[in-house]
Coordinates of C-alpha atoms in Angstrom, one line a residue:
Chain N
M63 CA -46.1 38.7 -55.2
S64 CA -47.9 40.8 -52.7
G65 CA -46.8 41.3 -49.1
P66 CA -47.4 38.8 -46.3
I67 CA -50.9 37.7 -45.7
R68 CA -52.4 39.4 -42.7
I69 CA -55.2 37.8 -40.8
Q70 CA -57.9 40.1 -39.7
P71 CA -59.2 39.9 -36.2
G72 CA -62.0 37.3 -36.0
E73 CA -60.8 35.7 -39.2
T74 CA -59.6 32.1 -39.1
F75 CA -57.2 30.1 -41.3
T76 CA -56.7 26.4 -41.9
L77 CA -53.6 24.6 -40.6
N78 CA -52.7 21.1 -41.7
V79 CA -50.9 19.1 -39.0
G80 CA -49.5 16.1 -40.9
P81 CA -49.8 13.7 -42.6
Q82 CA -46.1 13.9 -42.3
H83 CA -45.4 15.6 -39.1
P84 CA -43.1 14.4 -36.3
A85 CA -45.6 15.3 -33.6
T86 CA -48.2 12.9 -35.0
H87 CA -45.9 9.9 -34.7
G88 CA -46.9 8.5 -38.1
V89 CA -49.1 9.4 -40.9
L90 CA -52.0 11.2 -39.3
R91 CA -53.5 14.4 -40.4
V92 CA -55.4 16.9 -38.4
K93 CA -57.1 19.8 -40.2
M94 CA -57.2 22.6 -37.8
E95 CA -59.2 25.8 -38.1
M96 CA -57.1 28.4 -36.3
D97 CA -57.7 31.7 -34.7
G98 CA -54.2 32.9 -34.3
E99 CA -52.6 30.4 -31.9
Y100 CA -56.0 29.0 -30.8
I101 CA -57.8 26.0 -32.3
V102 CA -61.4 26.8 -33.3
K103 CA -62.2 23.5 -34.8
A104 CA -60.2 20.3 -35.6
E105 CA -60.9 17.5 -37.9
T106 CA -58.8 14.3 -37.8
V107 CA -58.2 12.7 -41.2
L108 CA -57.3 9.0 -41.0
G109 CA -56.6 6.2 -43.4
Y110 CA -53.1 6.9 -44.7
I111 CA -51.8 3.6 -43.5
H112 CA -55.0 1.5 -43.8
R113 CA -54.2 -2.0 -44.8
M114 CA -57.6 -3.8 -44.2
H115 CA -56.4 -6.3 -41.7
E116 CA -60.0 -7.3 -41.1
L117 CA -60.4 -8.5 -44.6
M118 CA -57.1 -10.4 -44.3
G119 CA -58.5 -12.0 -41.2
E120 CA -61.5 -13.3 -43.3
N121 CA -59.8 -14.6 -46.4
R122 CA -57.2 -16.9 -45.0
P123 CA -57.2 -19.7 -42.4
Y124 CA -56.9 -18.8 -38.7
P125 CA -53.2 -19.6 -38.2
K126 CA -52.2 -17.5 -41.2
V127 CA -53.6 -14.4 -39.6
L128 CA -51.2 -14.7 -36.6
P129 CA -48.5 -12.5 -38.0
N130 CA -51.0 -9.8 -39.0
L131 CA -51.8 -8.9 -35.4
S132 CA -48.4 -7.6 -34.5
R133 CA -48.5 -5.3 -37.5
L134 CA -51.2 -3.3 -35.8
D135 CA -49.3 -1.8 -33.0
Y136 CA -45.6 -2.2 -33.6
L137 CA -44.7 -0.9 -30.1
G138 CA -46.8 -3.2 -28.0
A139 CA -47.4 -6.0 -30.4
M140 CA -47.4 -8.8 -27.9
G141 CA -50.6 -7.6 -26.3
Y142 CA -52.4 -7.7 -29.6
T143 CA -51.3 -11.2 -30.5
H144 CA -52.3 -12.3 -27.0
G145 CA -55.8 -11.0 -27.7
H146 CA -56.0 -12.8 -30.9
V147 CA -54.9 -16.2 -29.6
L148 CA -57.2 -15.9 -26.6
A149 CA -60.2 -15.1 -28.9
V150 CA -59.6 -18.1 -31.1
E151 CA -58.9 -20.3 -28.1
R152 CA -62.2 -19.2 -26.6
A153 CA -64.1 -19.9 -29.8
A154 CA -62.5 -23.2 -30.6
G155 CA -62.4 -24.3 -26.9
I156 CA -58.6 -25.0 -26.8
E157 CA -57.0 -25.4 -23.4
V158 CA -53.7 -23.7 -22.8
P159 CA -51.1 -25.2 -20.4
E160 CA -50.4 -23.1 -17.4
R161 CA -46.7 -22.6 -18.2
A162 CA -47.6 -21.2 -21.6
E163 CA -50.0 -18.7 -20.0
Y164 CA -47.3 -17.6 -17.5
I165 CA -44.8 -17.0 -20.2
R166 CA -47.4 -15.1 -22.3
V167 CA -48.0 -12.8 -19.4
I168 CA -44.3 -12.2 -18.7
T169 CA -43.7 -11.4 -22.4
V170 CA -46.8 -9.2 -22.7
E171 CA -45.7 -7.2 -19.6
L172 CA -42.1 -6.9 -20.8
N173 CA -43.5 -5.5 -24.1
R174 CA -45.8 -3.1 -22.2
V175 CA -42.8 -1.7 -20.4
A176 CA -40.9 -1.4 -23.7
S177 CA -43.9 0.4 -25.3
H178 CA -44.3 2.8 -22.4
L179 CA -40.6 3.5 -22.5
F180 CA -40.7 4.5 -26.1
W181 CA -43.8 6.6 -25.5
F182 CA -42.1 8.3 -22.6
G183 CA -39.1 9.2 -24.7
A184 CA -41.1 10.4 -27.7
F185 CA -43.6 12.3 -25.5
V186 CA -40.8 14.2 -23.7
M187 CA -39.3 14.9 -27.1
D188 CA -42.6 16.3 -28.3
L189 CA -42.3 18.8 -25.5
G190 CA -38.8 19.8 -26.4
G191 CA -36.6 17.6 -24.2
F192 CA -34.4 15.4 -26.3
T193 CA -32.2 13.6 -23.7
P194 CA -34.7 11.3 -22.0
L195 CA -35.4 9.6 -25.4
M196 CA -31.9 8.3 -25.4
Y197 CA -32.1 6.9 -21.9
A198 CA -35.5 5.4 -22.6
L199 CA -34.3 3.8 -25.8
Q200 CA -31.3 2.3 -24.1
D201 CA -33.5 0.7 -21.5
R202 CA -35.9 -0.5 -24.1
E203 CA -33.1 -2.1 -26.0
H204 CA -32.4 -4.5 -23.1
I205 CA -36.0 -5.6 -23.2
L206 CA -36.0 -6.0 -27.0
D207 CA -32.8 -8.1 -26.8
A208 CA -34.4 -10.4 -24.2
L209 CA -37.5 -10.8 -26.3
E210 CA -35.5 -11.3 -29.5
G211 CA -33.7 -14.2 -27.9
I212 CA -36.9 -16.2 -27.5
T213 CA -39.2 -14.9 -30.2
G214 CA -36.8 -14.2 -33.0
S215 CA -38.1 -10.7 -33.7
R216 CA -37.6 -7.3 -32.2
L217 CA -41.0 -5.7 -32.8
T218 CA -43.4 -7.7 -34.9
Y219 CA -43.6 -10.8 -32.7
C220 CA -45.4 -13.9 -33.8
Y221 CA -44.6 -15.9 -30.7
F222 CA -48.0 -17.2 -29.5
R223 CA -49.7 -20.1 -31.1
F224 CA -53.3 -21.3 -30.7
G225 CA -52.9 -23.4 -27.5
G226 CA -49.5 -22.1 -26.4
L227 CA -46.2 -20.8 -27.7
C228 CA -43.8 -21.7 -30.5
N229 CA -40.7 -21.7 -28.2
D230 CA -40.0 -22.3 -24.6
I231 CA -38.0 -19.7 -22.7
D232 CA -34.4 -20.5 -21.9
D233 CA -32.1 -19.7 -18.9
E234 CA -30.6 -16.8 -20.8
F235 CA -34.0 -15.1 -21.1
I236 CA -34.7 -15.6 -17.4
A237 CA -31.3 -14.3 -16.5
R238 CA -31.7 -11.3 -18.8
T239 CA -35.1 -10.5 -17.5
R240 CA -34.1 -10.9 -13.9
A241 CA -31.2 -8.5 -14.5
L242 CA -33.3 -5.9 -16.2
I243 CA -35.9 -5.6 -13.4
P244 CA -33.6 -3.8 -10.9
R245 CA -32.0 -1.8 -13.7
M246 CA -35.5 -0.6 -14.8
R247 CA -36.4 0.3 -11.2
K248 CA -33.3 2.4 -11.0
S249 CA -34.1 4.0 -14.3
L250 CA -37.6 4.8 -13.3
K251 CA -36.2 6.7 -10.3
K252 CA -33.8 8.5 -12.7
Y253 CA -36.7 9.5 -15.0
E254 CA -38.6 10.8 -12.1
A255 CA -35.7 13.0 -11.0
L256 CA -34.9 14.1 -14.5
V257 CA -38.3 14.7 -16.0
T258 CA -41.3 14.4 -13.7
G259 CA -40.4 17.3 -11.4
N260 CA -39.0 19.5 -14.1
I261 CA -40.8 22.8 -13.9
I262 CA -41.0 23.4 -17.7
F263 CA -42.4 19.9 -18.1
R264 CA -45.0 20.4 -15.4
K265 CA -46.1 23.8 -16.8
R266 CA -46.6 22.2 -20.2
L267 CA -48.8 19.4 -18.8
E268 CA -50.5 20.3 -15.6
E269 CA -54.1 21.4 -16.1
I270 CA -53.6 21.1 -19.8
G271 CA -55.7 18.9 -22.1
P272 CA -58.5 18.1 -19.7
I273 CA -60.6 15.0 -20.6
S274 CA -63.5 14.5 -18.2
P275 CA -64.7 11.1 -17.2
E276 CA -68.0 11.7 -18.9
M277 CA -66.1 12.5 -22.2
C278 CA -64.2 9.2 -21.8
R279 CA -67.4 7.4 -21.5
K280 CA -69.1 9.0 -24.4
Y281 CA -66.1 8.3 -26.7
G282 CA -65.3 4.9 -25.2
A283 CA -61.8 5.8 -24.1
T284 CA -59.9 3.1 -22.2
G285 CA -56.5 2.4 -21.0
P286 CA -54.2 5.1 -19.5
V287 CA -56.4 7.8 -21.0
A288 CA -59.4 6.7 -18.9
R289 CA -57.3 6.0 -15.9
G290 CA -55.8 9.5 -16.0
S291 CA -59.4 10.7 -15.8
G292 CA -60.1 8.9 -12.6
I293 CA -61.8 5.8 -14.1
D294 CA -60.6 2.7 -12.4
F295 CA -60.8 0.4 -15.5
D296 CA -58.3 -2.1 -16.5
I297 CA -59.4 -5.2 -18.4
R298 CA -56.8 -7.2 -16.5
K299 CA -58.7 -6.5 -13.3
N300 CA -62.2 -5.8 -14.5
E301 CA -62.6 -8.7 -16.9
P302 CA -59.8 -11.0 -15.8
Y303 CA -58.3 -13.2 -18.5
S304 CA -55.3 -15.5 -18.8
V305 CA -53.6 -16.0 -15.4
Y306 CA -53.8 -12.3 -14.3
P307 CA -56.0 -13.1 -11.3
E308 CA -53.0 -14.9 -9.8
F309 CA -50.8 -11.8 -9.8
D310 CA -50.7 -9.1 -7.2
F311 CA -50.5 -5.7 -8.8
D312 CA -52.2 -2.4 -8.6
V313 CA -53.9 -0.3 -11.2
P314 CA -52.7 3.3 -11.0
V315 CA -55.5 5.8 -11.3
Y316 CA -55.2 9.6 -11.2
H317 CA -58.1 12.0 -10.9
E318 CA -56.6 15.2 -12.3
C319 CA -57.9 14.5 -15.9
D320 CA -54.9 16.4 -17.4
S321 CA -52.0 15.4 -19.6
M322 CA -49.8 15.1 -16.5
A323 CA -52.2 12.5 -15.0
R324 CA -51.9 10.4 -18.1
Y325 CA -48.1 10.7 -17.9
K326 CA -48.1 9.6 -14.3
V327 CA -50.4 6.6 -15.0
R328 CA -48.0 5.2 -17.6
M329 CA -45.0 5.8 -15.4
D330 CA -46.6 4.0 -12.5
E331 CA -47.8 1.2 -14.8
M332 CA -44.2 0.3 -15.7
E333 CA -43.5 -0.4 -12.0
Q334 CA -46.6 -2.5 -11.8
S335 CA -45.6 -4.5 -14.9
L336 CA -42.2 -5.1 -13.4
R337 CA -43.9 -6.5 -10.3
I338 CA -45.9 -8.9 -12.5
I339 CA -42.8 -10.0 -14.4
E340 CA -41.0 -10.6 -11.1
Q341 CA -43.9 -12.7 -9.7
G342 CA -44.3 -14.5 -13.0
L343 CA -40.6 -15.6 -13.0
D344 CA -40.9 -16.7 -9.3
K345 CA -44.1 -18.7 -9.9
L346 CA -43.3 -20.1 -13.3
P347 CA -44.6 -23.7 -13.3
D348 CA -42.9 -26.5 -15.2
G349 CA -44.7 -28.4 -17.9
P350 CA -45.5 -28.4 -21.6
I351 CA -46.0 -25.2 -23.6
M352 CA -48.4 -26.7 -26.0
P353 CA -51.5 -28.8 -25.1
K354 CA -51.4 -32.5 -25.7
R355 CA -54.6 -32.6 -27.6
K356 CA -55.1 -29.8 -30.1
P357 CA -57.2 -29.9 -33.3
K358 CA -55.1 -30.0 -36.4
L359 CA -57.4 -27.7 -38.2
I360 CA -58.9 -24.8 -36.3
K361 CA -62.6 -24.7 -37.0
P362 CA -64.5 -23.0 -34.2
P363 CA -68.2 -23.8 -33.9
K364 CA -70.7 -21.4 -35.4
G365 CA -71.1 -18.4 -33.2
D366 CA -70.1 -14.9 -32.2
Y367 CA -67.2 -14.5 -29.8
Y368 CA -65.7 -11.5 -28.2
Q369 CA -62.4 -11.2 -26.4
A370 CA -61.0 -8.1 -24.7
V371 CA -57.5 -7.7 -23.4
E372 CA -55.6 -4.8 -21.9
T373 CA -52.8 -3.7 -24.2
A374 CA -50.4 -0.9 -23.5
R375 CA -52.9 1.5 -25.1
G376 CA -56.2 0.3 -23.7
S377 CA -58.8 -2.2 -24.2
F378 CA -58.3 -4.2 -27.4
G379 CA -61.2 -6.3 -28.5
I380 CA -61.6 -9.0 -31.1
R381 CA -65.1 -10.0 -32.4
L382 CA -64.9 -13.3 -34.1
V383 CA -67.9 -14.5 -36.1
S384 CA -67.4 -18.1 -37.1
D385 CA -69.5 -20.0 -39.6
G386 CA -67.8 -23.3 -38.7
T387 CA -65.2 -23.2 -41.5
K388 CA -61.5 -22.8 -41.4
N389 CA -61.7 -19.1 -42.2
A390 CA -63.3 -16.5 -39.9
Y391 CA -66.6 -15.1 -41.2
R392 CA -66.0 -11.8 -39.6
F393 CA -62.9 -10.6 -37.9
K394 CA -63.4 -7.3 -36.2
L395 CA -60.6 -5.5 -34.4
R396 CA -61.6 -3.0 -31.8
S397 CA -58.5 -0.9 -31.4
P398 CA -58.1 1.2 -28.3
T399 CA -56.4 4.2 -29.8
Y400 CA -59.1 4.6 -32.4
S401 CA -61.6 5.4 -29.6
N402 CA -59.0 7.4 -27.7
M403 CA -58.2 9.5 -30.7
S404 CA -61.8 10.1 -31.6
L405 CA -62.2 12.4 -28.6
F406 CA -59.3 14.6 -29.8
D407 CA -61.4 16.7 -32.1
E408 CA -63.7 17.8 -29.3
A409 CA -61.0 17.9 -26.5
C410 CA -58.7 20.3 -28.4
E411 CA -61.3 22.9 -29.2
G412 CA -60.2 26.3 -27.8
M413 CA -56.8 25.1 -26.9
M414 CA -53.5 26.6 -28.0
I415 CA -51.8 24.5 -30.7
M416 CA -48.8 23.6 -28.6
D417 CA -51.0 22.4 -25.8
A418 CA -53.1 20.4 -28.3
L419 CA -49.9 18.6 -29.4
A420 CA -49.0 17.8 -25.8
L421 CA -52.5 16.4 -25.5
M422 CA -52.0 14.4 -28.6
G423 CA -48.8 13.0 -27.3
S424 CA -50.4 12.0 -24.0
L425 CA -52.9 9.9 -25.9
D426 CA -50.1 7.6 -27.0
L427 CA -50.9 7.2 -30.6
V428 CA -49.7 4.5 -32.8
I429 CA -51.2 5.2 -36.2
P430 CA -51.0 1.7 -37.9
E431 CA -53.2 0.6 -35.0
I432 CA -55.8 3.3 -35.6
D433 CA -55.9 2.7 -39.3
R434 CA -55.6 -1.1 -39.2
Chain P
M264 CA -76.9 -7.1 -10.5
I265 CA -76.6 -4.4 -13.1
K266 CA -77.1 -7.2 -15.6
D267 CA -80.5 -8.0 -14.2
T268 CA -81.6 -4.3 -14.1
V269 CA -80.4 -3.7 -17.7
K270 CA -82.0 -6.9 -18.9
Q271 CA -85.3 -6.0 -17.3
A272 CA -85.2 -2.5 -18.8
L273 CA -84.4 -3.9 -22.3
Q274 CA -87.0 -6.6 -22.1
D275 CA -89.7 -3.9 -21.4
L276 CA -89.0 -2.6 -24.9
F277 CA -90.2 -5.7 -26.6
P278 CA -94.0 -6.3 -26.9
D279 CA -93.6 -9.9 -25.9
P280 CA -92.2 -9.8 -22.3
E281 CA -91.5 -13.5 -22.3
P282 CA -87.7 -14.0 -21.9
V283 CA -86.3 -15.7 -24.9
V284 CA -84.6 -18.9 -23.8
E285 CA -81.7 -20.2 -25.8
E286 CA -82.9 -23.3 -27.5
P287 CA -81.0 -26.4 -26.5
V288 CA -81.2 -27.6 -30.1
A289 CA -84.5 -29.4 -29.7
Q290 CA -83.1 -32.5 -28.0
E291 CA -86.3 -33.6 -26.4
A292 CA -88.2 -33.6 -29.6
D293 CA -86.2 -36.4 -31.3
G294 CA -87.5 -39.9 -32.1
E295 CA -90.3 -38.5 -34.1
E296 CA -89.1 -39.6 -37.5
A297 CA -86.1 -40.8 -39.3
G298 CA -85.4 -37.6 -41.2
D299 CA -84.9 -35.7 -37.9
S300 CA -81.4 -34.5 -38.6
K301 CA -82.6 -32.9 -41.8
K302 CA -85.3 -31.1 -39.8
K303 CA -82.8 -30.0 -37.2
A304 CA -80.5 -28.5 -39.9
K305 CA -83.4 -26.7 -41.3
K306 CA -84.4 -25.3 -38.0
K307 CA -80.9 -23.9 -37.4
E308 CA -81.2 -21.8 -40.5
E309 CA -84.2 -20.0 -39.1
P310 CA -83.4 -16.4 -38.3
R311 CA -83.2 -15.5 -34.7
A312 CA -86.3 -13.8 -33.2
N313 CA -85.9 -10.3 -31.8
G314 CA -85.4 -10.2 -28.0
V315 CA -82.9 -10.4 -25.2
L316 CA -80.6 -13.4 -24.8
E317 CA -78.4 -14.1 -21.8
R318 CA -75.0 -15.4 -22.7
D319 CA -72.3 -17.2 -20.9
H320 CA -69.5 -14.7 -20.5
A321 CA -66.8 -17.3 -20.3
K322 CA -67.8 -18.8 -23.6
Y323 CA -68.9 -15.9 -25.7
G324 CA -67.3 -12.9 -24.0
C325 CA -70.6 -11.1 -23.6
D326 CA -73.4 -11.1 -21.1
L327 CA -76.5 -9.9 -22.9
D328 CA -77.2 -10.3 -26.6
V329 CA -80.1 -8.1 -27.9
Q330 CA -81.5 -8.4 -31.4
L331 CA -84.0 -5.7 -32.4
E332 CA -85.5 -3.7 -35.3
P333 CA -83.6 -0.6 -36.4
G334 CA -86.5 1.5 -35.2
E335 CA -86.0 0.4 -31.6
L336 CA -82.3 1.1 -31.6
L337 CA -82.3 4.7 -30.3
A338 CA -84.6 3.8 -27.3
T339 CA -82.3 0.9 -26.4
V340 CA -79.1 2.9 -26.7
M341 CA -80.7 5.6 -24.4
I342 CA -81.3 3.0 -21.8
L343 CA -77.7 1.9 -21.9
D344 CA -76.6 5.5 -21.8
K345 CA -78.6 6.1 -18.7
A346 CA -77.0 3.0 -17.1
S347 CA -73.6 4.6 -17.8
F348 CA -72.4 2.2 -20.4
F349 CA -69.7 3.2 -22.8
L350 CA -69.5 2.3 -26.5
E351 CA -66.8 -0.2 -27.3
S352 CA -67.3 -0.6 -31.0
I353 CA -69.7 -0.7 -33.9
T354 CA -69.3 -3.1 -36.8
G355 CA -71.2 -4.9 -39.5
V356 CA -71.6 -8.5 -40.6
D357 CA -72.6 -9.3 -44.2
W358 CA -75.1 -12.2 -44.1
I359 CA -75.2 -12.6 -47.9
K360 CA -77.2 -15.8 -47.8
E361 CA -80.0 -14.1 -46.0
D362 CA -79.6 -11.0 -48.1
Q363 CA -79.2 -8.9 -44.9
L364 CA -76.6 -6.8 -43.3
E365 CA -76.2 -6.9 -39.6
V366 CA -74.9 -4.0 -37.5
V367 CA -73.4 -5.0 -34.2
Y368 CA -72.9 -2.6 -31.3
D369 CA -70.8 -3.5 -28.3
F370 CA -71.4 -1.7 -25.0
S371 CA -69.5 -2.2 -21.7
R372 CA -69.2 -0.5 -18.4
Y373 CA -66.3 0.9 -16.3
D374 CA -67.1 -1.4 -13.5
F375 CA -65.8 -4.4 -11.7
E376 CA -69.0 -6.2 -12.4
I377 CA -68.4 -6.6 -16.1
C378 CA -71.5 -6.6 -18.3
R379 CA -71.0 -6.5 -22.0
V380 CA -74.2 -5.9 -24.0
V381 CA -74.2 -6.7 -27.7
I382 CA -77.0 -5.1 -29.8
R383 CA -77.7 -6.4 -33.2
T384 CA -80.0 -5.1 -35.8
R385 CA -80.5 -6.2 -39.4
T386 CA -81.2 -4.2 -42.4
P387 CA -81.9 -5.3 -46.0
R388 CA -78.8 -5.6 -48.2
S389 CA -80.2 -3.5 -51.0
T390 CA -81.1 -0.5 -48.9
P391 CA -79.1 -0.7 -45.7
L392 CA -80.3 2.1 -43.4
V393 CA -79.9 2.3 -39.6
P394 CA -80.4 5.4 -37.4
T395 CA -77.3 7.0 -36.1
I396 CA -76.5 6.9 -32.4
S397 CA -73.8 9.6 -32.7
K398 CA -76.1 12.1 -31.1
I399 CA -76.2 10.0 -27.9
F400 CA -72.6 8.7 -28.1
P401 CA -70.4 11.1 -30.1
G402 CA -67.8 8.4 -30.2
A403 CA -70.1 6.5 -32.5
N404 CA -69.3 9.0 -35.2
W405 CA -66.1 7.4 -36.3
H406 CA -67.3 3.8 -35.8
E407 CA -70.3 4.5 -38.0
R408 CA -68.2 6.1 -40.7
E409 CA -65.9 3.0 -40.6
T410 CA -68.9 0.7 -40.9
H411 CA -70.2 2.8 -43.8
D412 CA -66.8 2.5 -45.4
F413 CA -66.6 -1.3 -45.1
F414 CA -70.2 -2.3 -45.7
G415 CA -72.0 0.6 -47.2
I416 CA -74.5 0.8 -44.4
K417 CA -76.1 4.3 -44.3
F418 CA -76.6 5.9 -40.9
D419 CA -79.6 8.1 -41.0
G420 CA -78.8 11.5 -39.5
H421 CA -75.1 11.1 -39.3
P422 CA -73.4 14.5 -39.5
H423 CA -70.5 13.6 -41.7
L424 CA -70.8 10.3 -43.4
V425 CA -67.7 10.4 -45.7
P426 CA -65.0 7.7 -46.0
L427 CA -62.7 7.7 -43.0
L428 CA -60.3 4.9 -43.5
L429 CA -60.7 4.3 -47.2
P430 CA -59.6 6.9 -49.7
E431 CA -62.0 9.9 -49.9
D432 CA -63.3 9.0 -53.3
A433 CA -63.8 5.3 -52.5
D434 CA -67.1 3.9 -53.9
F435 CA -66.5 0.3 -52.9
H436 CA -67.2 -1.6 -49.7
P437 CA -64.4 -4.2 -49.1
L438 CA -66.0 -6.3 -46.4
L439 CA -69.1 -7.1 -48.4
K440 CA -68.9 -10.8 -49.3
D441 CA -69.4 -10.2 -53.0
F442 CA -66.6 -7.6 -53.2
K443 CA -64.1 -8.2 -55.9
P444 CA -60.9 -6.2 -55.6

């Protein structure tokens, strides 16, 4: 063999990040053309975990698709199943009892906190800090335990039904949830002291990975990515659904457009979710969890329905085209990370590779959700 | 308010400026003959005319529903771009009975006055061709590639129309209704 390959000045080489790389949090591949440490051009390659959920949504009756939705995003599955049941309920005109909607919101918000906690730990680990992951997973465990008690699963929930829920919540769940709110608040303070002010952490993120509001618009970015770029857009407020209008919560928005802003948005969102959960438990009405009158066979009338919800990662949408039969004619899933990730190729041009990986981490990627 | 301005701007595109009213399924025309229900059913099958429809957001989840010819697509998307809409998604629907493929574009705004605009355009099933909007919205690049993967719809002028989610040598389109795995 000859000696080491030397790159001439001005010459570029190709670097493959992934498909099996810890920083991509799943099977995602980015083909990068590098000039030394700097990225000249990047091309994202998807599809390594593509399962064609949209076809599965078309070739089986509506209720049988329910478990599929939680396989999209295994960290924040509750939000996706919420979008699905709301879409079918909108199409078929099913009324949901108020108690069921409250419990849905409580569980969705609990899951949002769990998802953000995992993201927080993994993100800091991407940047080289291992310890916070352990703290975050410990806190997340309490949430998963509480959810497991009522839903029967830890990640891939199939808890919502068309019209309501499959199980009512019990006193144990309420006690657990009540107990974890003050504990989470304490933990959030701890994270702030441990991570947010850390000088290495700040230098890795501040003014790194800028995403302008215009770029967000051109690529259709939503969720914390858009809110970190100064766009006040949260489907829960902008296009209210479920019982969200009855809750008092804020939408954190940061105008710095850098990776740090996206970090701060998610950290603040956890506090807001805790507020929603608290209010939900206080206001929780009595009553049934399934409607009295519900069609035995779900056959939405002919038409084209769209339902958007705010998941932990952004605006998730379902387009349901019904032809009046028991199967959907078209079942389109608009996944938020797909749009958020699509701006990565443009955003990382000219960046150093380590900064690009910090930017990638700040997008909060869950690959099965991109590939569907 | 934004809904009205956008609606006006979109309606100017169509040669017939009459607003298309959603037909209340011809209730006033009954009592003509006994075979009325048959006639009604036949009427429903008629393809929708091009134009702008206003929709009930609570029922359908969108506010404006526009159907147009592929040739008018770019002008329409430019209007939406100027009105600072963002692209939510692009998808297809296979209307095999009518031998047509439909491309559906969802646009929305970062605004408290939500206004979702759906744009549909139809193209023949044998030669599906629609102009690309990725020059106006670079985010459309992936969405169009995905639609090409699933339906085989070609996007004229697309910079890189190769499979995105399917394997790179895929020559099948799984969401076509006559797809056999």
